[in-house]
mmCIF file of C-alpha atoms in Angstrom:
data_model
loop_
_atom_site.group_PDB
_atom_site.id
_atom_site.type_symbol
_atom_site.label_atom_id
_atom_site.label_comp_id
_atom_site.label_asym_id
_atom_site.label_seq_id
_atom_site.Cartn_x
_atom_site.Cartn_y
_atom_site.Cartn_z
ATOM 1 C CA MET A 702 5.472 29.113 2.692
ATOM 2 C CA SER A 703 5.981 25.709 -0.020
ATOM 3 C CA ARG A 704 4.221 23.180 0.464
ATOM 4 C CA THR A 705 7.075 20.587 -0.874
ATOM 5 C CA LEU A 706 8.738 18.610 2.511
ATOM 6 C CA SER A 707 10.949 15.301 4.054
ATOM 7 C CA LEU A 708 9.514 12.544 4.360
ATOM 8 C CA ASP A 709 9.820 12.792 6.906
ATOM 9 C CA GLU A 710 9.141 15.954 7.764
ATOM 10 C CA ALA A 711 5.357 14.020 6.518
ATOM 11 C CA ARG A 712 5.440 11.975 8.574
ATOM 12 C CA THR A 713 6.124 13.623 12.812
ATOM 13 C CA THR A 714 3.242 16.362 11.496
ATOM 14 C CA GLY A 715 0.730 14.336 10.379
ATOM 15 C CA ALA A 716 0.150 15.847 7.149
ATOM 16 C CA VAL A 717 -2.000 14.904 4.140
ATOM 17 C CA VAL A 718 0.635 15.029 1.506
ATOM 18 C CA THR A 719 0.705 14.083 -2.598
ATOM 19 C CA ILE A 720 3.585 12.163 -3.320
ATOM 20 C CA HIS A 721 6.048 12.290 -6.233
ATOM 21 C CA ARG A 722 7.499 9.130 -7.201
ATOM 22 C CA ARG A 723 7.914 11.123 -11.493
ATOM 23 C CA GLY A 724 10.469 7.335 -12.911
ATOM 24 C CA LEU A 725 7.690 5.208 -12.720
ATOM 25 C CA GLY A 726 5.931 7.335 -15.433
ATOM 26 C CA PRO A 727 2.509 8.745 -15.282
ATOM 27 C CA GLY A 728 -0.665 7.460 -14.298
ATOM 28 C CA THR A 729 1.610 5.958 -11.589
ATOM 29 C CA ASP A 730 3.750 8.653 -9.887
ATOM 30 C CA LEU A 731 0.917 10.150 -7.594
ATOM 31 C CA LEU A 732 0.394 8.961 -4.896
ATOM 32 C CA ASP A 733 -2.532 10.588 -2.271
ATOM 33 C CA GLY A 734 -2.052 9.949 2.256
ATOM 34 C CA VAL A 735 -0.939 10.422 4.925
ATOM 35 C CA VAL A 736 2.731 9.320 5.736
ATOM 36 C CA LEU A 737 3.309 7.025 8.816
ATOM 37 C CA ALA A 738 6.354 5.246 9.162
ATOM 38 C CA SER A 739 8.934 5.976 6.782
ATOM 39 C CA GLY A 740 12.635 3.179 6.207
ATOM 40 C CA VAL A 741 14.160 1.740 3.085
ATOM 41 C CA TRP A 742 10.287 1.805 2.523
ATOM 42 C CA THR A 743 7.442 4.469 3.534
ATOM 43 C CA LEU A 744 4.399 3.088 4.613
ATOM 44 C CA VAL A 745 1.404 5.758 3.103
ATOM 45 C CA GLY A 746 -2.131 5.859 4.648
ATOM 46 C CA SER A 747 -4.766 6.018 1.941
ATOM 47 C CA LEU A 748 -7.327 7.866 1.526
ATOM 48 C CA ALA A 749 -10.503 7.912 -1.228
ATOM 49 C CA ASP A 750 -11.416 10.774 -2.022
ATOM 50 C CA TRP A 751 -9.387 13.189 0.257
ATOM 51 C CA ALA A 752 -11.651 11.718 3.088
ATOM 52 C CA HIS A 753 -12.276 8.149 3.464
ATOM 53 C CA ALA A 754 -9.651 6.144 5.331
ATOM 54 C CA ASP A 755 -8.405 3.194 2.701
ATOM 55 C CA GLY A 756 -6.443 0.598 3.327
ATOM 56 C CA TYR A 757 -2.791 0.841 3.154
ATOM 57 C CA GLU A 758 0.574 1.418 0.427
ATOM 58 C CA VAL A 759 4.112 0.333 1.563
ATOM 59 C CA ILE A 760 6.107 1.622 -1.473
ATOM 60 C CA ARG A 761 9.876 1.960 -1.950
ATOM 61 C CA THR A 762 11.491 4.940 -0.925
ATOM 62 C CA GLU A 763 13.797 5.938 -3.599
ATOM 63 C CA ASP A 764 11.422 5.920 -5.978
ATOM 64 C CA VAL A 765 9.838 9.628 -4.235
ATOM 65 C CA THR A 766 11.346 12.548 -6.218
ATOM 66 C CA LYS A 767 8.559 14.711 -3.816
ATOM 67 C CA VAL A 768 6.294 15.893 -1.141
ATOM 68 C CA ARG A 769 4.112 18.016 -1.289
ATOM 69 C CA ARG A 770 1.512 19.568 1.326
ATOM 70 C CA LEU A 771 -2.325 19.844 1.063
ATOM 71 C CA ARG A 772 -2.762 23.921 1.049
ATOM 72 C CA ARG A 773 -4.303 24.959 4.858
ATOM 73 C CA ALA A 774 -7.416 25.465 3.525
ATOM 74 C CA ASN A 775 -7.856 21.583 1.780
ATOM 75 C CA GLN A 776 -6.100 19.792 4.812
ATOM 76 C CA ARG A 777 -8.556 21.499 7.427
ATOM 77 C CA PHE A 778 -11.770 20.170 5.075
ATOM 78 C CA VAL A 779 -10.046 17.029 5.139
ATOM 79 C CA GLU A 780 -9.479 16.830 8.226
ATOM 80 C CA ARG A 781 -13.078 17.412 9.409
ATOM 81 C CA ALA A 782 -14.970 15.560 6.215
ATOM 82 C CA ALA A 783 -12.219 12.796 7.818
ATOM 83 C CA ALA A 784 -13.112 13.314 10.624
ATOM 84 C CA GLY A 785 -17.020 12.806 10.062
ATOM 85 C CA LEU A 786 -16.599 9.719 9.153
ATOM 86 C CA GLY A 787 -14.581 8.729 11.634
ATOM 87 C CA SER A 788 -11.659 8.482 9.917
ATOM 88 C CA TRP A 789 -9.326 11.569 11.395
ATOM 89 C CA PRO A 790 -6.537 10.657 12.611
ATOM 90 C CA LEU A 791 -5.488 8.078 10.701
ATOM 91 C CA PRO A 792 -5.392 4.854 11.268
ATOM 92 C CA HIS A 793 -1.999 3.018 11.754
ATOM 93 C CA PRO A 794 -1.639 -0.622 10.773
ATOM 94 C CA ASP A 795 -2.967 -2.898 13.056
ATOM 95 C CA LEU A 796 0.955 -4.593 12.985
ATOM 96 C CA ALA A 797 3.889 -3.930 13.218
ATOM 97 C CA VAL A 798 5.385 -3.168 9.013
ATOM 98 C CA ASP A 799 8.660 -4.179 8.751
ATOM 99 C CA LEU A 800 9.790 -1.658 6.499
ATOM 100 C CA THR A 801 13.907 -2.367 6.015
ATOM 101 C CA SER A 802 12.823 -4.016 2.393
ATOM 102 C CA VAL A 803 9.590 -5.858 0.702
ATOM 103 C CA GLU A 804 9.989 -9.170 1.592
ATOM 104 C CA ASP A 805 10.205 -8.285 4.848
ATOM 105 C CA VAL A 806 6.622 -5.737 4.602
ATOM 106 C CA VAL A 807 4.446 -8.867 2.343
ATOM 107 C CA ARG A 808 5.740 -10.867 5.666
ATOM 108 C CA SER A 809 4.438 -8.470 8.063
ATOM 109 C CA VAL A 810 1.849 -8.561 5.528
ATOM 110 C CA ALA A 811 0.446 -11.517 5.189
ATOM 111 C CA ARG A 812 0.962 -11.942 9.390
ATOM 112 C CA THR A 813 -2.164 -10.547 9.326
ATOM 113 C CA SER A 814 -4.309 -9.638 5.606
ATOM 114 C CA ARG A 815 -4.156 -12.777 3.936
ATOM 115 C CA LEU A 816 -5.024 -10.796 1.180
ATOM 116 C CA LEU A 817 -2.865 -7.665 -1.108
ATOM 117 C CA ALA A 818 -1.508 -6.072 -4.404
ATOM 118 C CA VAL A 819 1.165 -5.653 -5.188
ATOM 119 C CA HIS A 820 2.525 -2.643 -7.743
ATOM 120 C CA ALA A 821 4.859 -3.061 -10.843
ATOM 121 C CA GLU A 822 5.243 0.088 -11.845
ATOM 122 C CA ALA A 823 7.763 0.096 -13.768
ATOM 123 C CA GLU A 824 7.554 -2.968 -15.843
ATOM 124 C CA SER A 825 3.072 -3.091 -15.454
ATOM 125 C CA PRO A 826 2.399 0.932 -15.178
ATOM 126 C CA GLY A 827 -1.264 1.557 -13.591
ATOM 127 C CA GLU A 828 -1.683 -2.798 -13.179
ATOM 128 C CA TYR A 829 -2.252 -3.406 -10.288
ATOM 129 C CA PHE A 830 -2.234 -7.535 -8.923
ATOM 130 C CA PRO A 831 -4.500 -8.817 -5.422
ATOM 131 C CA GLY A 832 -3.961 -11.232 -4.012
ATOM 132 C CA ALA A 833 -2.635 -14.436 -1.226
ATOM 133 C CA VAL A 834 1.383 -14.745 -0.306
ATOM 134 C CA GLY A 835 1.675 -18.093 -2.219
ATOM 135 C CA ILE A 836 5.539 -18.551 -1.976
ATOM 136 C CA LEU A 837 8.118 -15.633 -1.212
ATOM 137 C CA THR A 838 11.786 -16.843 -0.752
ATOM 138 C CA ASP A 839 15.170 -14.230 -0.892
ATOM 139 C CA GLU A 840 14.716 -14.144 -4.314
ATOM 140 C CA GLY A 841 10.395 -13.347 -5.265
ATOM 141 C CA LEU A 842 6.958 -13.533 -4.690
ATOM 142 C CA GLY A 843 4.469 -16.297 -5.116
ATOM 143 C CA LEU A 844 1.357 -14.380 -5.743
ATOM 144 C CA ARG A 845 -2.227 -16.073 -5.596
ATOM 145 C CA PHE A 846 -3.814 -14.015 -8.462
ATOM 146 C CA ILE A 847 -7.572 -12.983 -7.672
ATOM 147 C CA ASP A 848 -9.500 -12.074 -10.162
ATOM 148 C CA THR A 849 -11.368 -9.120 -11.000
ATOM 149 C CA ALA A 850 -15.056 -11.984 -10.801
ATOM 150 C CA GLY A 851 -13.266 -13.550 -7.435
ATOM 151 C CA ARG A 852 -11.619 -16.052 -9.128
ATOM 152 C CA TRP A 853 -8.226 -17.215 -8.041
ATOM 153 C CA GLU A 854 -5.981 -18.245 -10.025
ATOM 154 C CA ALA A 855 -4.599 -22.191 -9.484
ATOM 155 C CA ALA A 856 -0.800 -21.014 -9.954
ATOM 156 C CA PRO A 857 0.492 -18.973 -8.263
ATOM 157 C CA ARG A 858 2.019 -15.462 -10.521
ATOM 158 C CA TRP A 859 5.569 -14.807 -9.737
ATOM 159 C CA PHE A 860 7.383 -11.569 -9.101
ATOM 160 C CA GLY A 861 10.832 -10.832 -8.624
ATOM 161 C CA LEU A 862 11.529 -8.823 -5.504
ATOM 162 C CA GLY A 863 13.488 -5.768 -7.547
ATOM 163 C CA GLU A 864 10.084 -5.419 -9.513
ATOM 164 C CA ILE A 865 7.379 -5.240 -7.358
ATOM 165 C CA THR A 866 7.266 -0.951 -6.199
ATOM 166 C CA ARG A 867 4.318 -1.261 -3.683
ATOM 167 C CA VAL A 868 2.687 -3.514 -1.131
ATOM 168 C CA SER A 869 -1.527 -2.653 -0.526
ATOM 169 C CA TRP A 870 -4.103 -3.900 1.125
ATOM 170 C CA GLY A 871 -6.569 -3.235 3.986
ATOM 171 C CA SER A 872 -8.576 -1.351 1.835
ATOM 172 C CA ARG A 873 -12.046 -1.335 0.647
ATOM 173 C CA TYR A 874 -11.387 -3.154 -2.817
ATOM 174 C CA LEU A 875 -9.125 -5.789 -1.639
ATOM 175 C CA GLY A 876 -12.565 -5.939 0.939
ATOM 176 C CA ALA A 877 -15.093 -6.867 -0.955
ATOM 177 C CA PHE A 878 -12.300 -9.143 -2.674
ATOM 178 C CA ASP A 879 -11.672 -11.254 0.205
ATOM 179 C CA ARG A 880 -15.823 -10.841 2.053
ATOM 180 C CA PHE A 881 -17.034 -11.921 -1.606
ATOM 181 C CA GLY A 882 -15.058 -13.247 -3.682
ATOM 182 C CA ASP A 883 -14.009 -17.526 -3.973
ATOM 183 C CA ARG A 884 -12.962 -19.780 -1.501
ATOM 184 C CA PRO A 885 -9.050 -19.451 -1.507
ATOM 185 C CA PRO A 886 -8.061 -23.962 -3.222
ATOM 186 C CA PHE A 887 -5.094 -23.758 -0.481
ATOM 187 C CA ALA A 888 -3.592 -22.957 2.940
ATOM 188 C CA PRO A 889 -3.175 -19.398 4.216
ATOM 189 C CA PHE A 890 0.703 -18.328 3.970
ATOM 190 C CA VAL A 891 2.102 -19.120 7.515
ATOM 191 C CA PRO A 892 5.044 -16.407 7.101
ATOM 192 C CA SER A 893 8.749 -17.252 8.597
ATOM 193 C CA ASP A 894 10.126 -14.716 10.689
ATOM 194 C CA GLY A 895 12.939 -13.905 8.189
#
């Protein structure tokens, strides 16, 4: 039996999968987790070490080249381990994520999560840009970047919407910045309804 499935099959079966995005290059082309929803963008519940729920990723659906499920024995182990750690089944996020466009994804996430991370994997493979939304227009995102020491940069970093290949939030890594990083020296972003 083939372990290759469609995003929709992955979503309906709840299988733990590896999503391939070969066009983005080595080091950024694989993502492990559970497909929770799919549209123009795809929502994935992340698994760290195949056992810990670790936030959410939204990826451009057009970048997906293959979806491959774990072998059955591995799937059963992941389910047992994650259930034992209180992470199975993977929870859906506590917000409705609009998967129509990256602008809608960012706006949805910003409604309930102060910190998120954007990835521009075609231009900056392997880089991860954590921060808070400063400005969001139909052309781009001004991200208030927080560095690895938990300090906020003074000016937003600009990303064209077409550059963004992935949006992340709710991970333990981002949670550490939110909890222990410096207080932001700016007012929180208040998203409009689009």
